[in-house]
């Protein structure tokens, strides 16, 4: 456990109707820490990170981000969302706006930056994800890997303290996974706090400080990557890793 | 036969596609006359065209009478052949078709309004021209006020022309344009309200939409014109045309709401989620991300209801407002122009006017669609 958690989750419980999707989740993430969350589908890993920026409501527990507490009624949702960037499995770029407009929308309307400043800042982030030449293109004209890199740049334009990734490479063609993972590795190298839901075990080994394994809505096992992959403790973890690392 | 094991040794260079059979004759041979069924179909279509286009042209142009001062010019007995269209009738009644019973001395006010509207609308329709916001404000906010003052009068020394004297094209355009413009914000608000998570808002929007969609427009107009005054307190009256305008706007708004809701449903939930995750409020998410995409999806449906609305304006003649078609029927009653072809000429003329307006809207909407959907061409 880190001394200085930037994301704190305590006693988190969530139900979809009668279905208990998150059960007694406790997790503290230190500043600059990279957490990879894995687990079988339906285990609640996406729901967990979607709770952190209040895309999902929850019934019990507390979540704090950078000292801001998000109660069960999501009172401070706007403050939290300003601190947390999110990248989705299906990119969710705005198709009617150019790449540049995608990246300046929130800075202009949420941070109240001038259009000129927002564009200059957006171009910096697009350069960081190595795609500045596509600034005037529409998302539909880009490959999946390019779109996901734009999505990462778009989230970064809000200067988030934490980045959430919800299976960022699952919708990509095999040849494009690497360019997105490379971008994420760069981001990790810059010290960004990251929570990544992914099945890319190579990425987890290379970048993660800790790996969280979930099943049936609860955390089964948390460990550093080396011992997690080489000597899993829980029977469920062994079974899962046996299935995916043939 | 392909081998079981194969490794490519050369890369195939791209070649030009084979040339299609060119020219008009090639088209006729490959598309129209390439099988017995197609030959038969081609022949049937040619016959159909022959029996519709030829008589139409004959009636409108060849057999038509072009000059005259009363019904005698259009009687077969005086002309000596079976008369087609009686165009002098249209010439004689033309100003009535445009202005209705608007006093002749004051008609410059209608002309000025038409001109002002056209001058403000035209640059709004051309995307390349600048200052769209100012232009839109002038057309949607300033112009209605100016138009009302000009047309109705009562201010700045203009004599009052009560709305029951308005008629013809003037009424048709006033009702259609007001209906189209006012029904959009109503439709958007209702569509958003119907998807609201707040039950009170959702149920009132559903009730409103279902009520207005469930009642025929004629009923709405009747109620607005004849029943509403009975419920209002004694000396409180709302102008008859204004009542009709409100009725038409609410009616069209309910229809637009369902069209727009269809567009809203086509937007994946991830779009709003991505906007929220960036910290955009619900209003900004709706205005900047969801609505622009939803409205683009439903341009064909919206134009459909605009066109329907334009033609439905002719129903106002039922509540003693003389729109273009009402004015036409009033003109039929004139014995000085009663001839065998007066009726056909009148309906042909108004039909052409409605067609030009509707076809224009349709073509313009296609242009807008292509422009706004530039992002979908990859």
Coordinates of C-alpha atoms in Angstrom, one line a residue:
Chain A
X1 CA 0.0 0.0 0.0
X2 CA 1.2 3.4 -0.9
X3 CA 1.7 6.1 1.7
X4 CA 0.1 8.8 -0.4
X5 CA -2.9 7.3 -2.3
X6 CA -4.3 9.5 -5.0
X7 CA -7.2 7.1 -5.6
X8 CA -8.8 5.5 -2.6
X9 CA -11.6 3.0 -2.8
X10 CA -13.1 1.7 0.4
X11 CA -15.9 -0.8 1.0
X12 CA -17.3 -0.2 -2.5
X13 CA -20.5 -2.2 -3.3
X14 CA -22.6 -1.9 -6.4
X15 CA -25.6 -3.6 -7.7
X16 CA -27.2 -3.7 -11.2
X17 CA -30.8 -4.3 -10.1
X18 CA -30.5 -7.5 -8.0
X19 CA -27.1 -8.4 -9.4
X20 CA -24.2 -7.7 -7.0
X21 CA -21.6 -6.6 -9.5
X22 CA -18.9 -5.1 -7.1
X23 CA -18.4 -6.6 -3.7
X24 CA -16.5 -5.0 -0.8
X25 CA -13.8 -3.5 -3.1
X26 CA -10.8 -1.9 -1.2
X27 CA -8.0 -0.5 -3.3
X28 CA -5.5 2.4 -2.8
X29 CA -3.5 3.7 -5.7
X30 CA -0.4 5.8 -5.0
X31 CA 0.6 8.8 -7.0
X32 CA 2.5 7.6 -10.1
X33 CA 1.5 4.0 -9.6
X34 CA 0.4 1.8 -12.6
X35 CA -2.2 -0.7 -11.8
X36 CA -3.3 -3.4 -14.3
X37 CA -6.7 -4.9 -13.6
X38 CA -7.5 -8.3 -15.2
X39 CA -10.0 -11.0 -14.8
X40 CA -12.6 -12.9 -16.8
X41 CA -15.4 -11.0 -18.6
X42 CA -18.2 -10.1 -16.3
X43 CA -15.9 -9.9 -13.3
X44 CA -16.7 -6.2 -12.7
X45 CA -13.3 -4.8 -13.7
X46 CA -14.7 -2.2 -16.2
X47 CA -17.5 -1.3 -13.8
X48 CA -14.9 -0.7 -11.1
X49 CA -12.9 1.9 -13.1
X50 CA -16.1 3.4 -14.4
X51 CA -17.1 4.1 -10.8
X52 CA -13.9 6.1 -10.2
X53 CA -15.0 8.9 -12.6
X54 CA -18.7 8.4 -11.8
X55 CA -19.8 6.9 -15.1
X56 CA -21.5 4.4 -12.9
X57 CA -23.3 5.1 -9.6
X58 CA -22.7 2.9 -6.6
X59 CA -24.7 2.1 -3.6
X60 CA -22.2 1.7 -0.7
X61 CA -18.7 2.7 0.0
X62 CA -16.5 5.7 -0.7
X63 CA -14.2 6.8 -3.5
X64 CA -11.7 9.6 -3.2
X65 CA -9.6 11.1 -5.9
X66 CA -6.9 13.6 -5.0
X67 CA -8.6 14.3 -1.7
X68 CA -12.0 14.9 -3.4
X69 CA -14.6 12.5 -2.0
X70 CA -17.2 11.1 -4.4
X71 CA -20.2 10.0 -2.2
X72 CA -22.7 7.5 -3.3
X73 CA -24.8 10.3 -4.7
X74 CA -22.0 11.5 -6.9
X75 CA -22.1 15.0 -5.4
X76 CA -18.7 16.1 -6.6
X77 CA -18.7 14.4 -9.9
X78 CA -17.6 17.4 -11.9
X79 CA -14.6 18.1 -9.7
X80 CA -13.6 14.4 -10.0
X81 CA -14.0 14.2 -13.7
X82 CA -11.6 17.1 -14.1
X83 CA -8.9 15.1 -12.4
X84 CA -9.5 11.8 -14.2
X85 CA -9.0 11.1 -17.9
X86 CA -10.6 8.0 -19.5
X87 CA -9.9 6.0 -22.6
X88 CA -12.5 3.6 -23.8
X89 CA -12.5 0.3 -25.6
X90 CA -14.4 1.7 -28.6
X91 CA -12.4 5.0 -28.7
X92 CA -15.6 7.2 -28.5
X93 CA -14.1 10.0 -30.5
X94 CA -16.7 12.5 -31.7
X95 CA -17.1 11.6 -35.4
X96 CA -18.5 15.0 -36.4
X97 CA -15.5 16.9 -35.2
X98 CA -11.9 16.9 -36.5
X99 CA -9.1 15.4 -34.5
X100 CA -8.1 18.8 -33.3
X101 CA -11.6 19.8 -32.4
X102 CA -12.0 16.6 -30.4
X103 CA -8.9 17.6 -28.4
X104 CA -10.0 21.3 -27.9
X105 CA -13.7 20.8 -27.0
X106 CA -13.2 20.1 -23.3
X107 CA -10.3 22.6 -22.7
X108 CA -12.5 25.4 -24.3
X109 CA -15.8 24.6 -22.7
X110 CA -14.7 23.1 -19.3
X111 CA -11.4 24.9 -18.7
X112 CA -12.5 28.1 -20.5
X113 CA -9.3 28.3 -22.5
X114 CA -9.1 30.5 -25.6
X115 CA -9.4 28.7 -28.9
X116 CA -5.9 29.6 -29.8
X117 CA -4.3 28.3 -26.5
X118 CA -6.4 25.2 -26.6
X119 CA -5.3 24.4 -30.1
X120 CA -1.7 25.0 -29.3
X121 CA -1.9 22.7 -26.3
X122 CA -3.8 20.1 -28.3
X123 CA -1.1 20.1 -31.0
X124 CA 1.5 19.3 -28.2
X125 CA -0.5 16.3 -27.1
X126 CA -1.0 15.1 -30.6
X127 CA 2.7 15.3 -31.1
X128 CA 3.2 13.3 -27.9
X129 CA 1.1 10.5 -29.3
X130 CA 2.9 11.0 -32.7
X131 CA -0.1 11.9 -34.8
X132 CA 0.1 15.7 -35.3
X133 CA -0.3 15.4 -39.1
X134 CA -3.9 14.1 -38.7
X135 CA -5.1 17.1 -36.7
X136 CA -7.4 18.2 -39.5
X137 CA -8.8 14.8 -40.3
X138 CA -12.0 13.3 -39.1
X139 CA -11.9 10.3 -36.8
X140 CA -13.6 8.1 -39.5
X141 CA -10.5 8.7 -41.8
X142 CA -8.1 7.2 -39.2
X143 CA -7.2 3.6 -38.4
X144 CA -8.2 2.1 -35.1
X145 CA -4.8 2.5 -33.6
X146 CA -4.6 6.1 -34.7
X147 CA -8.1 6.8 -33.3
X148 CA -7.1 5.3 -29.9
X149 CA -4.0 7.4 -29.8
X150 CA -6.1 10.5 -30.5
X151 CA -8.4 9.4 -27.7
X152 CA -5.4 9.3 -25.3
X153 CA -4.4 12.7 -26.4
X154 CA -7.9 14.0 -26.0
X155 CA -8.0 12.8 -22.4
X156 CA -4.5 14.3 -21.7
X157 CA -5.6 17.8 -22.8
X158 CA -7.5 18.1 -19.5
X159 CA -4.3 17.6 -17.6
X160 CA -5.7 14.7 -15.6
X161 CA -3.9 13.4 -12.5
X162 CA -5.2 9.9 -13.1
X163 CA -5.8 8.0 -16.4
X164 CA -8.3 5.2 -16.7
X165 CA -8.0 2.7 -19.6
X166 CA -10.9 0.4 -20.2
X167 CA -9.6 -2.4 -22.5
X168 CA -7.9 0.2 -24.8
X169 CA -6.6 -2.4 -27.3
X170 CA -9.4 -5.0 -27.3
X171 CA -11.2 -3.4 -30.4
X172 CA -8.0 -3.1 -32.4
X173 CA -6.6 -5.1 -35.3
X174 CA -3.5 -7.1 -34.1
X175 CA -1.1 -5.0 -36.1
X176 CA -2.3 -1.8 -34.3
X177 CA -2.1 -3.0 -30.7
X178 CA 1.6 -2.2 -30.4
X179 CA 1.3 1.5 -31.4
X180 CA -1.3 2.1 -28.7
X181 CA 0.6 0.1 -26.1
X182 CA 3.8 2.0 -26.9
X183 CA 2.0 5.3 -26.3
X184 CA 0.8 4.0 -23.0
X185 CA 4.3 2.9 -22.0
X186 CA 5.6 6.4 -22.9
X187 CA 2.8 7.8 -20.6
X188 CA 3.8 5.5 -17.8
X189 CA 7.4 6.6 -18.3
X190 CA 6.4 10.2 -17.7
X191 CA 5.0 9.2 -14.2
X192 CA 1.3 9.3 -14.9
X193 CA -0.9 7.4 -12.5
X194 CA -2.7 4.8 -14.5
X195 CA -5.4 2.2 -13.9
X196 CA -5.6 -0.1 -16.9
X197 CA -8.1 -2.9 -17.6
X198 CA -6.4 -5.1 -20.1
X199 CA -5.5 -8.6 -21.1
X200 CA -2.2 -7.6 -22.5
X201 CA 0.0 -9.5 -20.1
X202 CA 3.2 -8.3 -21.8
X203 CA 2.2 -4.8 -21.0
X204 CA 1.3 -5.7 -17.4
X205 CA 4.7 -7.3 -16.9
X206 CA 6.6 -4.4 -18.5
X207 CA 4.7 -1.4 -17.0
X208 CA 2.5 -2.4 -14.0
X209 CA 3.6 -1.8 -10.4
X210 CA 0.8 -4.1 -9.3
X211 CA -1.6 -6.4 -11.0
X212 CA -5.2 -6.8 -9.6
X213 CA -7.1 -9.9 -10.4
X214 CA -10.9 -9.8 -10.1
X215 CA -13.6 -12.4 -10.3
X216 CA -17.3 -12.4 -9.5
X217 CA -17.2 -8.7 -8.5
X218 CA -14.4 -9.0 -6.0
X219 CA -10.6 -8.6 -5.8
X220 CA -9.1 -12.1 -5.7
X221 CA -5.4 -11.3 -5.7
X222 CA -3.1 -8.3 -5.8
X223 CA 0.6 -8.6 -6.4
X224 CA 3.6 -7.2 -8.2
X225 CA 3.7 -8.6 -11.8
X226 CA 6.7 -11.0 -11.4
X227 CA 5.2 -13.0 -8.5
X228 CA 1.7 -12.6 -9.8
X229 CA 2.5 -14.3 -13.1
X230 CA 5.2 -16.7 -11.9
X231 CA 3.7 -17.8 -8.6
X232 CA 0.0 -17.0 -8.4
X233 CA -1.5 -17.9 -5.0
X234 CA -5.2 -18.2 -5.4
X235 CA -6.7 -21.2 -7.3
X236 CA -8.9 -19.0 -9.4
X237 CA -5.9 -16.9 -10.5
X238 CA -3.9 -20.0 -11.4
X239 CA -6.9 -21.2 -13.5
X240 CA -7.3 -17.9 -15.2
X241 CA -3.6 -17.5 -16.1
X242 CA -3.5 -21.1 -17.2
X243 CA -6.3 -20.3 -19.7
X244 CA -4.7 -17.1 -21.2
X245 CA -1.0 -18.0 -21.0
X246 CA -0.9 -21.3 -22.8
Chain B
X1 CA -5.3 -26.2 -59.7
X2 CA -3.9 -24.5 -56.6
X3 CA -1.0 -26.2 -54.9
X4 CA -1.3 -27.1 -51.2
X5 CA 1.9 -25.2 -50.4
X6 CA 2.6 -21.9 -52.2
X7 CA 4.9 -19.0 -51.7
X8 CA 4.4 -15.8 -53.8
X9 CA 7.4 -14.9 -55.9
X10 CA 6.1 -11.8 -57.5
X11 CA 3.8 -9.0 -56.4
X12 CA 0.8 -8.4 -58.8
X13 CA 0.9 -4.8 -60.0
X14 CA -2.5 -3.0 -60.1
X15 CA -4.2 -2.9 -63.5
X16 CA -6.9 -0.7 -64.9
X17 CA -10.5 -1.9 -64.6
X18 CA -12.0 -3.3 -67.8
X19 CA -13.8 -0.6 -69.8
X20 CA -17.6 -0.7 -69.8
X21 CA -19.6 -0.4 -73.1
X22 CA -19.6 3.3 -73.6
X23 CA -22.2 5.8 -75.0
X24 CA -25.9 6.1 -75.1
X25 CA -26.4 3.1 -77.4
X26 CA -24.3 1.0 -75.1
X27 CA -26.4 2.1 -72.2
X28 CA -29.6 1.2 -74.0
X29 CA -28.3 -2.2 -75.1
X30 CA -26.9 -3.3 -71.8
X31 CA -29.5 -1.8 -69.5
X32 CA -32.8 -1.4 -71.3
X33 CA -32.8 -4.0 -74.0
X34 CA -30.7 -6.8 -72.6
X35 CA -33.5 -9.4 -72.0
X36 CA -37.0 -10.1 -73.2
X37 CA -38.4 -8.9 -69.8
X38 CA -36.4 -5.7 -69.9
X39 CA -37.5 -5.0 -73.5
X40 CA -41.1 -5.4 -72.4
X41 CA -40.6 -3.2 -69.3
X42 CA -38.8 -0.5 -71.4
X43 CA -41.7 -0.6 -73.9
X44 CA -44.3 -0.3 -71.1
X45 CA -42.5 2.7 -69.5
X46 CA -42.2 4.4 -72.9
X47 CA -45.9 4.0 -73.4
X48 CA -46.6 5.3 -69.9
X49 CA -44.5 8.4 -70.5
X50 CA -46.1 9.0 -73.9
X51 CA -49.6 8.9 -72.4
X52 CA -48.8 11.2 -69.5
X53 CA -46.1 13.7 -70.7
X54 CA -47.7 14.5 -74.1
X55 CA -51.2 15.4 -72.8
X56 CA -49.6 17.5 -70.0
X57 CA -47.5 19.5 -72.4
X58 CA -50.4 19.8 -74.8
X59 CA -52.7 21.1 -72.0
X60 CA -50.2 23.5 -70.4
X61 CA -48.5 24.9 -73.5
X62 CA -49.8 23.8 -76.9
X63 CA -53.6 24.1 -76.5
X64 CA -53.3 26.9 -73.9
X65 CA -54.8 30.3 -74.2
X66 CA -52.3 33.1 -73.3
X67 CA -54.2 36.3 -73.7
X68 CA -57.6 37.6 -72.9
X69 CA -59.6 39.7 -70.5
X70 CA -62.5 37.4 -69.4
X71 CA -64.0 33.9 -69.8
X72 CA -64.7 34.4 -73.5
X73 CA -61.1 34.1 -74.3
X74 CA -61.0 30.6 -72.9
X75 CA -64.3 29.2 -74.3
X76 CA -63.8 26.5 -77.0
X77 CA -66.6 28.1 -79.0
X78 CA -64.8 31.4 -79.4
X79 CA -61.3 29.9 -79.7
X80 CA -62.2 27.2 -82.1
X81 CA -60.3 24.3 -80.6
X82 CA -60.5 22.3 -77.3
X83 CA -58.9 24.8 -74.9
X84 CA -56.0 23.7 -72.6
X85 CA -54.8 26.0 -69.8
X86 CA -56.5 29.4 -69.4
X87 CA -53.5 31.5 -68.4
X88 CA -55.3 34.9 -68.6
X89 CA -57.3 33.7 -65.5
X90 CA -54.0 33.3 -63.6
X91 CA -52.9 36.7 -64.8
X92 CA -56.1 38.4 -63.7
X93 CA -56.1 36.8 -60.3
X94 CA -52.3 36.8 -59.7
X95 CA -52.2 39.6 -57.2
X96 CA -55.0 38.0 -55.3
X97 CA -53.0 34.7 -55.2
X98 CA -50.0 36.6 -53.7
X99 CA -51.7 39.1 -51.3
X100 CA -55.2 37.9 -50.7
X101 CA -57.4 40.8 -49.7
X102 CA -54.5 42.9 -48.5
X103 CA -55.5 46.5 -49.4
X104 CA -53.9 47.4 -52.7
X105 CA -52.4 50.7 -51.5
X106 CA -50.6 48.9 -48.7
X107 CA -49.2 46.0 -50.7
X108 CA -45.7 47.5 -50.9
X109 CA -45.5 46.4 -47.2
X110 CA -45.9 42.8 -48.2
X111 CA -43.3 43.2 -51.0
X112 CA -40.9 44.8 -48.6
X113 CA -41.3 41.9 -46.2
X114 CA -40.8 39.3 -48.9
X115 CA -37.7 41.1 -50.1
X116 CA -36.3 41.6 -46.6
X117 CA -36.9 37.9 -45.8
X118 CA -35.2 36.8 -49.0
X119 CA -32.3 39.1 -48.5
X120 CA -31.7 37.7 -45.0
X121 CA -32.4 34.0 -45.8
X122 CA -30.3 33.7 -49.0
X123 CA -26.9 34.4 -47.3
X124 CA -28.0 32.1 -44.5
X125 CA -28.3 29.3 -46.9
X126 CA -24.9 29.7 -48.5
X127 CA -22.4 28.1 -46.1
X128 CA -19.4 29.9 -47.5
X129 CA -20.7 33.4 -46.5
X130 CA -19.4 34.8 -43.1
X131 CA -21.2 36.1 -40.0
X132 CA -23.6 33.2 -39.7
X133 CA -24.5 34.0 -36.0
X134 CA -25.4 37.6 -36.7
X135 CA -27.3 36.6 -39.9
X136 CA -29.2 33.9 -38.0
X137 CA -30.1 36.4 -35.2
X138 CA -31.3 38.9 -37.7
X139 CA -33.5 36.3 -39.5
X140 CA -34.8 34.3 -36.6
X141 CA -35.3 37.1 -34.0
X142 CA -35.3 40.6 -35.6
X143 CA -37.0 39.7 -38.9
X144 CA -40.2 38.2 -37.3
X145 CA -40.7 41.4 -35.3
X146 CA -40.0 43.7 -38.3
X147 CA -42.3 41.5 -40.5
X148 CA -45.1 41.6 -38.0
X149 CA -44.9 45.4 -37.6
X150 CA -44.7 45.9 -41.4
X151 CA -47.5 43.5 -42.2
X152 CA -49.9 44.2 -39.4
X153 CA -49.1 47.9 -39.0
X154 CA -50.4 50.1 -36.1
X155 CA -46.9 51.5 -35.4
X156 CA -45.0 54.4 -36.9
X157 CA -48.0 55.7 -38.9
X158 CA -48.7 52.4 -40.7
X159 CA -52.4 51.7 -40.9
X160 CA -53.5 48.5 -39.3
X161 CA -54.2 45.7 -41.7
X162 CA -56.1 43.0 -39.7
X163 CA -54.9 39.5 -40.3
X164 CA -58.3 38.4 -41.7
X165 CA -57.4 40.5 -44.8
X166 CA -54.1 38.7 -45.3
X167 CA -54.3 35.9 -47.8
X168 CA -52.8 33.9 -50.6
X169 CA -49.1 33.2 -50.8
X170 CA -48.5 35.6 -47.9
X171 CA -50.5 33.5 -45.5
X172 CA -49.1 30.2 -46.8
X173 CA -45.5 31.5 -46.3
X174 CA -46.2 33.0 -42.9
X175 CA -47.8 29.8 -41.6
X176 CA -45.3 27.5 -43.2
X177 CA -42.1 29.4 -42.2
X178 CA -43.4 30.1 -38.7
X179 CA -44.4 26.5 -38.3
X180 CA -41.0 25.2 -39.5
X181 CA -38.9 27.6 -37.5
X182 CA -40.9 27.4 -34.3
X183 CA -41.4 23.6 -34.4
X184 CA -37.7 22.9 -34.3
X185 CA -36.9 24.1 -30.8
X186 CA -40.2 22.7 -29.6
X187 CA -39.3 19.3 -31.2
X188 CA -35.8 19.3 -29.7
X189 CA -37.0 20.1 -26.2
X190 CA -39.7 17.5 -26.4
X191 CA -37.4 14.8 -27.7
X192 CA -34.8 15.5 -25.0
X193 CA -37.6 15.6 -22.4
X194 CA -39.0 12.3 -23.5
X195 CA -35.6 10.7 -22.8
X196 CA -35.1 12.5 -19.4
X197 CA -34.5 10.4 -16.3
X198 CA -36.8 12.7 -14.3
X199 CA -40.2 11.0 -14.4
X200 CA -42.3 14.2 -14.2
X201 CA -40.5 15.7 -17.3
X202 CA -40.6 12.4 -19.2
X203 CA -44.3 11.8 -18.6
X204 CA -45.4 15.4 -19.4
X205 CA -43.4 15.2 -22.7
X206 CA -44.9 11.8 -23.6
X207 CA -48.4 13.1 -22.8
X208 CA -47.8 16.3 -24.8
X209 CA -46.4 14.5 -27.9
X210 CA -49.1 11.8 -27.9
X211 CA -51.9 14.3 -27.5
X212 CA -50.8 16.5 -30.4
X213 CA -50.0 13.6 -32.6
X214 CA -53.2 11.9 -31.9
X215 CA -55.4 14.8 -32.9
X216 CA -55.9 15.7 -36.6
X217 CA -54.6 19.1 -37.6
X218 CA -58.0 20.2 -38.7
X219 CA -59.3 19.6 -35.1
X220 CA -56.4 21.6 -33.7
X221 CA -57.2 24.5 -36.1
X222 CA -60.9 24.4 -35.3
X223 CA -60.3 24.3 -31.6
X224 CA -57.8 27.2 -31.8
X225 CA -60.1 29.3 -33.9
X226 CA -63.6 28.7 -32.6
X227 CA -63.4 27.0 -29.2
X228 CA -60.5 28.7 -27.5
X229 CA -62.2 32.2 -27.5
X230 CA -65.1 30.7 -25.6
X231 CA -62.8 29.6 -22.8
X232 CA -60.8 32.9 -22.6
X233 CA -62.1 35.7 -20.4
X234 CA -64.4 38.2 -22.1
X235 CA -62.3 41.0 -23.6
X236 CA -59.1 39.0 -23.8
X237 CA -58.5 37.9 -27.4
X238 CA -55.6 36.5 -29.3
X239 CA -55.5 37.2 -33.0
X240 CA -56.9 34.4 -35.1
X241 CA -53.8 34.0 -37.3
X242 CA -51.6 33.9 -34.2
X243 CA -53.8 31.2 -32.7
X244 CA -53.4 29.2 -35.8
X245 CA -49.7 29.7 -35.8
X246 CA -49.4 28.5 -32.3
X247 CA -51.5 25.4 -33.1
X248 CA -49.4 24.6 -36.2
X249 CA -46.1 25.0 -34.3
X250 CA -47.1 22.8 -31.4
X251 CA -48.5 20.2 -33.8
X252 CA -45.4 20.1 -36.0
X253 CA -43.2 20.3 -32.9
X254 CA -44.7 17.0 -31.6
X255 CA -44.0 15.3 -35.0
X256 CA -40.4 16.7 -35.1
X257 CA -39.9 15.5 -31.5
X258 CA -40.3 11.9 -32.6
X259 CA -38.1 12.3 -35.6
X260 CA -35.4 13.8 -33.5
X261 CA -35.8 11.2 -30.8
X262 CA -35.0 8.6 -33.5
X263 CA -31.8 10.4 -34.2
X264 CA -30.9 10.7 -30.5
X265 CA -31.4 6.9 -30.1
X266 CA -28.9 6.3 -33.0
X267 CA -26.1 8.0 -31.1
X268 CA -24.1 5.4 -29.1
X269 CA -24.1 5.8 -25.4
X270 CA -20.3 6.0 -25.5
X271 CA -20.5 9.4 -27.1
X272 CA -22.2 11.0 -24.1
X273 CA -20.0 9.0 -21.7
X274 CA -16.8 10.2 -23.4
X275 CA -18.1 13.8 -23.2
X276 CA -19.0 13.4 -19.5
X277 CA -15.7 11.8 -18.8
X278 CA -14.0 15.0 -20.2
X279 CA -16.0 17.0 -17.6
X280 CA -18.6 18.4 -20.0
X281 CA -22.0 19.1 -18.3
X282 CA -25.2 17.5 -19.5
X283 CA -26.2 20.6 -21.4
X284 CA -22.8 21.0 -23.1
X285 CA -22.7 17.3 -23.9
X286 CA -26.1 17.5 -25.4
X287 CA -25.5 20.7 -27.3
X288 CA -21.9 20.0 -28.6
X289 CA -21.8 16.2 -29.0
X290 CA -25.2 14.5 -29.0
X291 CA -27.5 16.9 -30.8
X292 CA -25.2 17.8 -33.7
X293 CA -24.8 14.2 -34.6
X294 CA -28.5 13.3 -34.0
X295 CA -29.8 16.1 -36.1
X296 CA -27.5 15.1 -39.0
X297 CA -29.0 11.7 -38.9
X298 CA -32.5 12.9 -39.2
X299 CA -32.3 15.6 -41.9
X300 CA -34.3 13.4 -44.3
X301 CA -37.0 12.8 -41.7
X302 CA -37.2 16.5 -40.7
X303 CA -37.4 17.7 -44.3
X304 CA -40.1 15.2 -44.8
X305 CA -42.2 16.7 -42.0
X306 CA -41.3 20.3 -43.2
X307 CA -42.6 19.4 -46.7
X308 CA -45.8 17.9 -45.2
X309 CA -46.2 21.0 -43.0
X310 CA -45.9 23.3 -46.0
X311 CA -48.7 21.4 -47.8
X312 CA -50.8 21.1 -44.7
X313 CA -50.9 24.9 -44.4
X314 CA -53.7 24.7 -47.0
X315 CA -55.9 23.3 -44.2
X316 CA -56.1 26.8 -42.7
X317 CA -58.7 27.6 -45.3
X318 CA -61.1 25.6 -43.1
X319 CA -60.9 28.2 -40.4
X320 CA -61.6 31.1 -42.8
X321 CA -58.0 32.0 -43.5
X322 CA -57.4 32.3 -47.2
X323 CA -54.1 30.8 -48.0
X324 CA -52.9 30.2 -51.6
X325 CA -55.3 27.3 -52.2
X326 CA -58.2 29.0 -50.4
X327 CA -57.6 32.1 -52.5
X328 CA -57.7 29.9 -55.6
X329 CA -61.0 28.5 -54.7
X330 CA -62.4 32.0 -54.0
X331 CA -61.2 32.9 -57.5
X332 CA -63.1 29.9 -59.0
X333 CA -66.3 31.5 -57.8
X334 CA -65.9 34.5 -60.1
X335 CA -68.5 34.1 -62.9
X336 CA -66.4 36.3 -65.1
X337 CA -63.8 33.6 -65.4
X338 CA -65.9 30.4 -65.4
X339 CA -64.8 28.3 -68.3
X340 CA -64.3 24.5 -68.8
X341 CA -60.6 24.7 -68.1
X342 CA -60.5 27.3 -65.3
X343 CA -60.5 24.7 -62.5
X344 CA -57.6 22.6 -64.1
X345 CA -55.6 25.7 -64.8
X346 CA -55.9 27.0 -61.3
X347 CA -54.9 23.7 -59.7
X348 CA -52.1 23.2 -62.2
X349 CA -50.7 26.6 -61.3
X350 CA -50.9 26.2 -57.5
X351 CA -49.6 22.6 -57.9
X352 CA -46.5 23.9 -59.7
X353 CA -45.9 26.5 -57.0
X354 CA -46.1 24.0 -54.2
X355 CA -43.9 21.6 -56.2
X356 CA -41.2 24.3 -56.7
X357 CA -41.2 25.1 -53.0
X358 CA -41.1 21.5 -51.8
X359 CA -38.6 20.4 -54.5
X360 CA -36.4 23.3 -53.6
X361 CA -36.4 22.4 -49.9
X362 CA -35.7 18.8 -50.8
X363 CA -32.7 19.6 -53.0
X364 CA -31.3 22.1 -50.5
X365 CA -31.6 19.5 -47.7
X366 CA -29.6 17.0 -49.9
X367 CA -26.9 19.7 -50.3
X368 CA -26.8 20.3 -46.5
X369 CA -26.7 16.6 -45.8
X370 CA -23.8 16.0 -48.1
X371 CA -21.9 18.9 -46.6
X372 CA -22.6 18.0 -42.9
X373 CA -21.8 14.4 -43.5
X374 CA -18.3 15.1 -44.9
X375 CA -16.9 13.3 -41.9
X376 CA -18.6 10.0 -42.9
X377 CA -16.7 9.9 -46.2
X378 CA -13.4 8.3 -45.5

